[in-house]
mmCIF file of N, CA, C and O in Angstrom:
data_model
loop_
_atom_site.group_PDB
_atom_site.id
_atom_site.type_symbol
_atom_site.label_atom_id
_atom_site.label_comp_id
_atom_site.label_asym_id
_atom_site.label_seq_id
_atom_site.Cartn_x
_atom_site.Cartn_y
_atom_site.Cartn_z
ATOM 1 N N MET A 1 91.561 79.537 83.897
ATOM 2 C CA MET A 1 92.888 80.006 84.258
ATOM 3 C C MET A 1 93.679 78.819 84.792
ATOM 4 O O MET A 1 93.204 78.061 85.616
ATOM 5 N N ASN A 2 94.905 78.674 84.331
ATOM 6 C CA ASN A 2 95.780 77.608 84.794
ATOM 7 C C ASN A 2 96.347 77.973 86.157
ATOM 8 O O ASN A 2 97.048 78.967 86.290
ATOM 9 N N LEU A 3 96.068 77.172 87.182
ATOM 10 C CA LEU A 3 96.540 77.464 88.531
ATOM 11 C C LEU A 3 98.050 77.375 88.644
ATOM 12 O O LEU A 3 98.639 77.908 89.567
ATOM 13 N N PHE A 4 98.695 76.691 87.726
ATOM 14 C CA PHE A 4 100.134 76.500 87.807
ATOM 15 C C PHE A 4 100.888 77.472 86.900
ATOM 16 O O PHE A 4 102.096 77.422 86.821
ATOM 17 N N ARG A 5 100.163 78.367 86.236
ATOM 18 C CA ARG A 5 100.812 79.379 85.409
ATOM 19 C C ARG A 5 101.565 80.334 86.321
ATOM 20 O O ARG A 5 101.063 80.784 87.332
ATOM 21 N N SER A 6 102.772 80.640 85.950
ATOM 22 C CA SER A 6 103.610 81.500 86.777
ATOM 23 C C SER A 6 103.996 82.744 85.998
ATOM 24 O O SER A 6 104.249 82.679 84.805
ATOM 25 N N LEU A 7 104.021 83.872 86.665
ATOM 26 C CA LEU A 7 104.494 85.114 86.081
ATOM 27 C C LEU A 7 105.770 85.496 86.812
ATOM 28 O O LEU A 7 105.757 86.315 87.718
ATOM 29 N N GLY A 8 106.858 84.852 86.460
ATOM 30 C CA GLY A 8 108.086 85.042 87.217
ATOM 31 C C GLY A 8 107.908 84.368 88.559
ATOM 32 O O GLY A 8 107.657 83.179 88.630
ATOM 33 N N ASN A 9 107.994 85.159 89.601
ATOM 34 C CA ASN A 9 107.792 84.626 90.944
ATOM 35 C C ASN A 9 106.372 84.916 91.438
ATOM 36 O O ASN A 9 106.092 84.816 92.613
ATOM 37 N N LEU A 10 105.480 85.310 90.542
ATOM 38 C CA LEU A 10 104.092 85.592 90.915
ATOM 39 C C LEU A 10 103.196 84.470 90.412
ATOM 40 O O LEU A 10 103.326 84.025 89.275
ATOM 41 N N HIS A 11 102.294 84.018 91.279
ATOM 42 C CA HIS A 11 101.426 82.895 90.957
ATOM 43 C C HIS A 11 99.992 83.253 91.311
ATOM 44 O O HIS A 11 99.746 83.938 92.308
ATOM 45 N N PRO A 12 99.024 82.771 90.516
ATOM 46 C CA PRO A 12 97.614 83.021 90.846
ATOM 47 C C PRO A 12 97.247 82.387 92.179
ATOM 48 O O PRO A 12 97.855 81.407 92.607
ATOM 49 N N LEU A 13 96.247 82.949 92.829
ATOM 50 C CA LEU A 13 95.734 82.365 94.064
ATOM 51 C C LEU A 13 94.985 81.076 93.728
ATOM 52 O O LEU A 13 94.384 80.950 92.661
ATOM 53 N N THR A 14 94.997 80.134 94.658
ATOM 54 C CA THR A 14 94.170 78.942 94.501
ATOM 55 C C THR A 14 92.715 79.339 94.757
ATOM 56 O O THR A 14 92.432 80.432 95.269
ATOM 57 N N SER A 15 91.798 78.462 94.445
ATOM 58 C CA SER A 15 90.376 78.751 94.689
ATOM 59 C C SER A 15 90.119 79.008 96.171
ATOM 60 O O SER A 15 89.385 79.937 96.528
ATOM 61 N N ALA A 16 90.738 78.211 97.034
ATOM 62 C CA ALA A 16 90.558 78.404 98.482
ATOM 63 C C ALA A 16 91.125 79.743 98.930
ATOM 64 O O ALA A 16 90.514 80.451 99.742
ATOM 65 N N GLN A 17 92.288 80.119 98.403
ATOM 66 C CA GLN A 17 92.884 81.414 98.753
ATOM 67 C C GLN A 17 92.009 82.563 98.282
ATOM 68 O O GLN A 17 91.856 83.560 98.987
ATOM 69 N N LYS A 18 91.432 82.441 97.091
ATOM 70 C CA LYS A 18 90.525 83.481 96.587
ATOM 71 C C LYS A 18 89.324 83.636 97.517
ATOM 72 O O LYS A 18 88.920 84.751 97.839
ATOM 73 N N ASP A 19 88.745 82.505 97.928
ATOM 74 C CA ASP A 19 87.583 82.547 98.820
ATOM 75 C C ASP A 19 87.919 83.270 100.122
ATOM 76 O O ASP A 19 87.162 84.117 100.591
ATOM 77 N N ILE A 20 89.057 82.933 100.715
ATOM 78 C CA ILE A 20 89.465 83.566 101.972
ATOM 79 C C ILE A 20 89.731 85.043 101.758
ATOM 80 O O ILE A 20 89.294 85.891 102.542
ATOM 81 N N TRP A 21 90.457 85.382 100.689
ATOM 82 C CA TRP A 21 90.794 86.780 100.424
ATOM 83 C C TRP A 21 89.525 87.609 100.211
ATOM 84 O O TRP A 21 89.384 88.695 100.780
ATOM 85 N N LEU A 22 88.590 87.104 99.408
ATOM 86 C CA LEU A 22 87.345 87.845 99.156
ATOM 87 C C LEU A 22 86.515 87.977 100.428
ATOM 88 O O LEU A 22 85.948 89.034 100.697
ATOM 89 N N ASP A 23 86.449 86.914 101.222
ATOM 90 C CA ASP A 23 85.702 86.965 102.474
ATOM 91 C C ASP A 23 86.299 88.007 103.413
ATOM 92 O O ASP A 23 85.576 88.780 104.037
ATOM 93 N N GLN A 24 87.616 88.043 103.514
ATOM 94 C CA GLN A 24 88.268 89.029 104.373
ATOM 95 C C GLN A 24 88.112 90.448 103.820
ATOM 96 O O GLN A 24 88.030 91.405 104.589
ATOM 97 N N ALA A 25 88.082 90.597 102.501
ATOM 98 C CA ALA A 25 87.893 91.921 101.905
ATOM 99 C C ALA A 25 86.505 92.474 102.228
ATOM 100 O O ALA A 25 86.341 93.658 102.491
ATOM 101 N N VAL A 26 85.502 91.600 102.247
ATOM 102 C CA VAL A 26 84.128 92.012 102.522
ATOM 103 C C VAL A 26 83.878 92.166 104.017
ATOM 104 O O VAL A 26 83.163 93.059 104.446
ATOM 105 N N GLN A 27 84.481 91.288 104.828
ATOM 106 C CA GLN A 27 84.237 91.283 106.265
ATOM 107 C C GLN A 27 85.551 91.421 107.036
ATOM 108 O O GLN A 27 85.902 90.569 107.844
ATOM 109 N N ALA A 28 86.271 92.482 106.784
ATOM 110 C CA ALA A 28 87.595 92.672 107.387
ATOM 111 C C ALA A 28 87.543 92.730 108.911
ATOM 112 O O ALA A 28 88.513 92.373 109.578
ATOM 113 N N GLN A 29 86.427 93.147 109.484
ATOM 114 C CA GLN A 29 86.325 93.274 110.935
ATOM 115 C C GLN A 29 86.113 91.929 111.628
ATOM 116 O O GLN A 29 86.214 91.842 112.842
ATOM 117 N N VAL A 30 85.831 90.885 110.885
ATOM 118 C CA VAL A 30 85.594 89.559 111.454
ATOM 119 C C VAL A 30 86.886 88.749 111.358
ATOM 120 O O VAL A 30 87.325 88.422 110.266
ATOM 121 N N PRO A 31 87.491 88.420 112.490
ATOM 122 C CA PRO A 31 88.784 87.709 112.475
ATOM 123 C C PRO A 31 88.633 86.201 112.288
ATOM 124 O O PRO A 31 89.284 85.407 112.964
ATOM 125 N N LEU A 32 87.796 85.799 111.353
ATOM 126 C CA LEU A 32 87.477 84.386 111.165
ATOM 127 C C LEU A 32 88.706 83.548 110.819
ATOM 128 O O LEU A 32 88.840 82.414 111.257
ATOM 129 N N TYR A 33 89.629 84.092 110.052
ATOM 130 C CA TYR A 33 90.775 83.318 109.592
ATOM 131 C C TYR A 33 92.047 83.610 110.392
ATOM 132 O O TYR A 33 93.116 83.118 110.055
ATOM 133 N N ASN A 34 91.933 84.395 111.443
ATOM 134 C CA ASN A 34 93.092 84.691 112.285
ATOM 135 C C ASN A 34 93.150 83.673 113.411
ATOM 136 O O ASN A 34 92.198 83.514 114.172
ATOM 137 N N ILE A 35 94.256 82.998 113.495
ATOM 138 C CA ILE A 35 94.444 82.003 114.541
ATOM 139 C C ILE A 35 95.618 82.454 115.395
ATOM 140 O O ILE A 35 96.687 82.758 114.876
ATOM 141 N N CYS A 36 95.397 82.535 116.677
ATOM 142 C CA CYS A 36 96.484 82.945 117.555
ATOM 143 C C CYS A 36 96.488 82.054 118.789
ATOM 144 O O CYS A 36 95.565 81.287 119.020
ATOM 145 N N GLY A 37 97.533 82.173 119.532
ATOM 146 C CA GLY A 37 97.634 81.394 120.752
ATOM 147 C C GLY A 37 98.968 81.656 121.409
ATOM 148 O O GLY A 37 99.778 82.437 120.922
ATOM 149 N N HIS A 38 99.174 80.994 122.501
ATOM 150 C CA HIS A 38 100.444 81.116 123.193
ATOM 151 C C HIS A 38 100.757 79.790 123.867
ATOM 152 O O HIS A 38 99.892 78.931 124.023
ATOM 153 N N VAL A 39 102.000 79.642 124.220
ATOM 154 C CA VAL A 39 102.454 78.427 124.879
ATOM 155 C C VAL A 39 103.142 78.829 126.170
ATOM 156 O O VAL A 39 103.971 79.735 126.174
ATOM 157 N N GLU A 40 102.771 78.177 127.246
ATOM 158 C CA GLU A 40 103.456 78.393 128.512
ATOM 159 C C GLU A 40 104.413 77.231 128.731
ATOM 160 O O GLU A 40 104.016 76.069 128.655
ATOM 161 N N ILE A 41 105.666 77.567 128.965
ATOM 162 C CA ILE A 41 106.692 76.548 129.178
ATOM 163 C C ILE A 41 107.248 76.725 130.581
ATOM 164 O O ILE A 41 107.747 77.799 130.922
ATOM 165 N N ASP A 42 107.136 75.686 131.376
ATOM 166 C CA ASP A 42 107.730 75.695 132.716
ATOM 167 C C ASP A 42 109.138 75.126 132.596
ATOM 168 O O ASP A 42 109.338 74.084 131.974
ATOM 169 N N GLY A 43 110.094 75.814 133.149
ATOM 170 C CA GLY A 43 111.471 75.328 133.097
ATOM 171 C C GLY A 43 112.332 76.212 132.223
ATOM 172 O O GLY A 43 111.938 77.292 131.795
ATOM 173 N N LEU A 44 113.510 75.725 131.954
ATOM 174 C CA LEU A 44 114.488 76.496 131.186
ATOM 175 C C LEU A 44 114.169 76.457 129.700
ATOM 176 O O LEU A 44 113.742 75.435 129.168
ATOM 177 N N LEU A 45 114.411 77.575 129.056
ATOM 178 C CA LEU A 45 114.216 77.693 127.613
ATOM 179 C C LEU A 45 115.392 78.463 127.043
ATOM 180 O O LEU A 45 115.775 79.506 127.578
ATOM 181 N N ASP A 46 115.942 77.962 125.969
ATOM 182 C CA ASP A 46 117.019 78.656 125.272
ATOM 183 C C ASP A 46 116.383 79.466 124.145
ATOM 184 O O ASP A 46 116.036 78.907 123.098
ATOM 185 N N PRO A 47 116.192 80.789 124.330
ATOM 186 C CA PRO A 47 115.508 81.610 123.337
ATOM 187 C C PRO A 47 116.183 81.583 121.966
ATOM 188 O O PRO A 47 115.503 81.589 120.936
ATOM 189 N N GLU A 48 117.504 81.543 121.936
ATOM 190 C CA GLU A 48 118.219 81.524 120.652
ATOM 191 C C GLU A 48 117.956 80.215 119.907
ATOM 192 O O GLU A 48 117.771 80.221 118.682
ATOM 193 N N ARG A 49 117.915 79.118 120.628
ATOM 194 C CA ARG A 49 117.648 77.820 120.001
ATOM 195 C C ARG A 49 116.210 77.774 119.464
ATOM 196 O O ARG A 49 115.963 77.267 118.378
ATOM 197 N N LEU A 50 115.266 78.305 120.232
ATOM 198 C CA LEU A 50 113.878 78.357 119.773
ATOM 199 C C LEU A 50 113.760 79.209 118.516
ATOM 200 O O LEU A 50 113.091 78.825 117.558
ATOM 201 N N GLN A 51 114.438 80.364 118.485
ATOM 202 C CA GLN A 51 114.402 81.229 117.310
ATOM 203 C C GLN A 51 114.995 80.517 116.095
ATOM 204 O O GLN A 51 114.455 80.592 114.993
ATOM 205 N N ARG A 52 116.093 79.813 116.287
ATOM 206 C CA ARG A 52 116.708 79.072 115.172
ATOM 207 C C ARG A 52 115.757 77.996 114.650
ATOM 208 O O ARG A 52 115.669 77.764 113.438
ATOM 209 N N ALA A 53 115.039 77.327 115.554
ATOM 210 C CA ALA A 53 114.082 76.298 115.138
ATOM 211 C C ALA A 53 112.953 76.902 114.297
ATOM 212 O O ALA A 53 112.562 76.344 113.260
ATOM 213 N N VAL A 54 112.438 78.053 114.722
ATOM 214 C CA VAL A 54 111.383 78.723 113.952
ATOM 215 C C VAL A 54 111.932 79.184 112.607
ATOM 216 O O VAL A 54 111.281 79.023 111.570
ATOM 217 N N ASP A 55 113.144 79.732 112.586
ATOM 218 C CA ASP A 55 113.767 80.158 111.331
ATOM 219 C C ASP A 55 113.898 78.986 110.357
ATOM 220 O O ASP A 55 113.615 79.121 109.158
ATOM 221 N N ARG A 56 114.319 77.842 110.864
ATOM 222 C CA ARG A 56 114.454 76.650 110.013
ATOM 223 C C ARG A 56 113.106 76.193 109.477
ATOM 224 O O ARG A 56 112.981 75.783 108.328
ATOM 225 N N LEU A 57 112.101 76.232 110.335
ATOM 226 C CA LEU A 57 110.756 75.832 109.924
ATOM 227 C C LEU A 57 110.245 76.725 108.795
ATOM 228 O O LEU A 57 109.730 76.240 107.777
ATOM 229 N N VAL A 58 110.403 78.023 108.938
ATOM 230 C CA VAL A 58 109.954 78.974 107.919
ATOM 231 C C VAL A 58 110.752 78.779 106.633
ATOM 232 O O VAL A 58 110.199 78.818 105.530
ATOM 233 N N GLN A 59 112.037 78.542 106.736
ATOM 234 C CA GLN A 59 112.876 78.346 105.548
ATOM 235 C C GLN A 59 112.510 77.048 104.827
ATOM 236 O O GLN A 59 112.558 76.976 103.604
ATOM 237 N N ARG A 60 112.105 76.048 105.579
ATOM 238 C CA ARG A 60 111.818 74.733 104.997
ATOM 239 C C ARG A 60 110.497 74.673 104.244
ATOM 240 O O ARG A 60 110.340 73.896 103.303
ATOM 241 N N HIS A 61 109.519 75.487 104.654
ATOM 242 C CA HIS A 61 108.172 75.388 104.087
ATOM 243 C C HIS A 61 107.781 76.682 103.355
ATOM 244 O O HIS A 61 107.469 77.688 103.992
ATOM 245 N N PRO A 62 107.756 76.654 102.032
ATOM 246 C CA PRO A 62 107.399 77.849 101.258
ATOM 247 C C PRO A 62 106.040 78.444 101.627
ATOM 248 O O PRO A 62 105.858 79.656 101.533
ATOM 249 N N ALA A 63 105.104 77.623 102.060
ATOM 250 C CA ALA A 63 103.777 78.148 102.423
ATOM 251 C C ALA A 63 103.871 79.170 103.551
ATOM 252 O O ALA A 63 103.038 80.075 103.643
ATOM 253 N N LEU A 64 104.895 79.043 104.398
ATOM 254 C CA LEU A 64 105.077 79.994 105.499
ATOM 255 C C LEU A 64 105.771 81.272 105.026
ATOM 256 O O LEU A 64 105.903 82.217 105.802
ATOM 257 N N ARG A 65 106.207 81.286 103.765
ATOM 258 C CA ARG A 65 106.855 82.470 103.196
ATOM 259 C C ARG A 65 106.052 83.032 102.031
ATOM 260 O O ARG A 65 106.569 83.680 101.148
ATOM 261 N N THR A 66 104.751 82.790 102.052
ATOM 262 C CA THR A 66 103.868 83.273 100.993
ATOM 263 C C THR A 66 103.453 84.711 101.279
ATOM 264 O O THR A 66 103.042 85.034 102.388
ATOM 265 N N VAL A 67 103.560 85.555 100.260
ATOM 266 C CA VAL A 67 103.183 86.961 100.381
ATOM 267 C C VAL A 67 102.182 87.263 99.275
ATOM 268 O O VAL A 67 102.378 86.866 98.121
ATOM 269 N N LEU A 68 101.088 87.943 99.622
ATOM 270 C CA LEU A 68 100.107 88.349 98.607
ATOM 271 C C LEU A 68 100.484 89.717 98.075
ATOM 272 O O LEU A 68 100.741 90.647 98.837
ATOM 273 N N ARG A 69 100.500 89.839 96.756
ATOM 274 C CA ARG A 69 100.815 91.104 96.073
ATOM 275 C C ARG A 69 99.507 91.688 95.553
ATOM 276 O O ARG A 69 98.961 91.242 94.549
ATOM 277 N N GLU A 70 99.005 92.681 96.283
ATOM 278 C CA GLU A 70 97.695 93.279 95.972
ATOM 279 C C GLU A 70 97.664 93.873 94.569
ATOM 280 O O GLU A 70 98.610 94.539 94.137
ATOM 281 N N GLY A 71 96.537 93.633 93.871
ATOM 282 C CA GLY A 71 96.280 94.259 92.580
ATOM 283 C C GLY A 71 97.196 93.849 91.452
ATOM 284 O O GLY A 71 97.232 94.513 90.425
ATOM 285 N N GLN A 72 97.916 92.780 91.578
ATOM 286 C CA GLN A 72 98.857 92.360 90.544
ATOM 287 C C GLN A 72 98.220 91.456 89.494
ATOM 288 O O GLN A 72 98.749 91.317 88.400
ATOM 289 N N GLY A 73 97.099 90.830 89.821
ATOM 290 C CA GLY A 73 96.457 89.899 88.895
ATOM 291 C C GLY A 73 95.653 90.619 87.836
ATOM 292 O O GLY A 73 95.165 91.729 88.044
ATOM 293 N N GLU A 74 95.510 89.978 86.696
ATOM 294 C CA GLU A 74 94.768 90.595 85.600
ATOM 295 C C GLU A 74 93.294 90.774 85.937
ATOM 296 O O GLU A 74 92.623 91.626 85.369
ATOM 297 N N ASP A 75 92.788 89.999 86.894
ATOM 298 C CA ASP A 75 91.385 90.117 87.294
ATOM 299 C C ASP A 75 91.210 91.012 88.522
ATOM 300 O O ASP A 75 90.148 91.077 89.106
ATOM 301 N N GLY A 76 92.290 91.722 88.924
ATOM 302 C CA GLY A 76 92.226 92.621 90.069
ATOM 303 C C GLY A 76 92.511 91.959 91.398
ATOM 304 O O GLY A 76 92.651 92.632 92.406
ATOM 305 N N LEU A 77 92.564 90.636 91.409
ATOM 306 C CA LEU A 77 92.890 89.915 92.630
ATOM 307 C C LEU A 77 94.400 89.929 92.845
ATOM 308 O O LEU A 77 95.167 90.126 91.906
ATOM 309 N N PRO A 78 94.821 89.707 94.066
ATOM 310 C CA PRO A 78 96.266 89.651 94.301
ATOM 311 C C PRO A 78 96.865 88.391 93.687
ATOM 312 O O PRO A 78 96.158 87.423 93.390
ATOM 313 N N LEU A 79 98.151 88.444 93.482
ATOM 314 C CA LEU A 79 98.923 87.258 93.129
ATOM 315 C C LEU A 79 99.764 86.907 94.339
ATOM 316 O O LEU A 79 99.996 87.741 95.208
ATOM 317 N N GLN A 80 100.223 85.683 94.397
ATOM 318 C CA GLN A 80 101.067 85.282 95.510
ATOM 319 C C GLN A 80 102.492 85.069 95.030
ATOM 320 O O GLN A 80 102.720 84.714 93.884
ATOM 321 N N SER A 81 103.410 85.331 95.918
ATOM 322 C CA SER A 81 104.808 85.020 95.642
ATOM 323 C C SER A 81 105.393 84.381 96.881
ATOM 324 O O SER A 81 104.860 84.501 97.985
ATOM 325 N N PHE A 82 106.469 83.680 96.674
ATOM 326 C CA PHE A 82 107.157 82.991 97.757
ATOM 327 C C PHE A 82 108.504 83.673 97.935
ATOM 328 O O PHE A 82 109.356 83.587 97.062
ATOM 329 N N VAL A 83 108.655 84.383 99.033
ATOM 330 C CA VAL A 83 109.897 85.112 99.261
ATOM 331 C C VAL A 83 110.971 84.141 99.742
ATOM 332 O O VAL A 83 110.684 83.114 100.360
ATOM 333 N N ASP A 84 112.215 84.453 99.414
ATOM 334 C CA ASP A 84 113.331 83.581 99.792
ATOM 335 C C ASP A 84 113.603 83.626 101.286
ATOM 336 O O ASP A 84 114.009 82.632 101.878
ATOM 337 N N ASP A 85 113.389 84.788 101.882
ATOM 338 C CA ASP A 85 113.723 84.947 103.296
ATOM 339 C C ASP A 85 112.642 85.790 103.952
ATOM 340 O O ASP A 85 112.288 86.849 103.456
ATOM 341 N N LEU A 86 112.115 85.293 105.059
ATOM 342 C CA LEU A 86 111.082 86.028 105.795
ATOM 343 C C LEU A 86 111.409 85.924 107.276
ATOM 344 O O LEU A 86 111.463 84.835 107.834
ATOM 345 N N ALA A 87 111.676 87.060 107.878
ATOM 346 C CA ALA A 87 112.040 87.085 109.296
ATOM 347 C C ALA A 87 110.786 86.969 110.159
ATOM 348 O O ALA A 87 109.842 87.728 110.003
ATOM 349 N N VAL A 88 110.802 86.000 111.041
ATOM 350 C CA VAL A 88 109.729 85.815 112.012
ATOM 351 C C VAL A 88 110.376 85.864 113.385
ATOM 352 O O VAL A 88 111.206 85.009 113.711
ATOM 353 N N THR A 89 110.026 86.859 114.152
ATOM 354 C CA THR A 89 110.627 87.022 115.474
ATOM 355 C C THR A 89 109.749 86.364 116.529
ATOM 356 O O THR A 89 108.565 86.662 116.647
ATOM 357 N N VAL A 90 110.335 85.448 117.277
ATOM 358 C CA VAL A 90 109.625 84.785 118.369
ATOM 359 C C VAL A 90 109.652 85.723 119.573
ATOM 360 O O VAL A 90 110.722 86.145 120.019
ATOM 361 N N GLN A 91 108.475 86.064 120.061
ATOM 362 C CA GLN A 91 108.389 86.929 121.238
ATOM 363 C C GLN A 91 108.348 86.064 122.487
ATOM 364 O O GLN A 91 107.533 85.147 122.596
ATOM 365 N N ILE A 92 109.234 86.359 123.404
ATOM 366 C CA ILE A 92 109.300 85.602 124.649
ATOM 367 C C ILE A 92 109.016 86.554 125.796
ATOM 368 O O ILE A 92 109.622 87.634 125.900
ATOM 369 N N HIS A 93 108.059 86.175 126.634
ATOM 370 C CA HIS A 93 107.687 86.969 127.795
ATOM 371 C C HIS A 93 107.975 86.138 129.024
ATOM 372 O O HIS A 93 107.318 85.129 129.288
ATOM 373 N N ASP A 94 108.958 86.560 129.782
ATOM 374 C CA ASP A 94 109.335 85.853 130.999
ATOM 375 C C ASP A 94 108.530 86.415 132.164
ATOM 376 O O ASP A 94 108.531 87.612 132.409
ATOM 377 N N THR A 95 107.831 85.546 132.869
ATOM 378 C CA THR A 95 107.009 86.013 133.987
ATOM 379 C C THR A 95 107.649 85.697 135.316
ATOM 380 O O THR A 95 108.468 84.872 135.476
#
């Protein structure tokens, strides 16, 4: 299968993406590929400016706008697409 073959805006998963997807399908209860964290900032923060920075980052990098389309591939695996706009809301908790 050609990894660069495109079906409109749908593209096959890479080998690494297939491995991760299959592993998560078999072991969904294991959060092996989930990465989370938080940042504590002392001092003033402009929430609107931070949100704009995250919006720009997501708009600049297609990998951050990748969506898996379940069951779209001819082999039953999902295909990936890159959406033009993906809203990511920065959650701010003031303590």
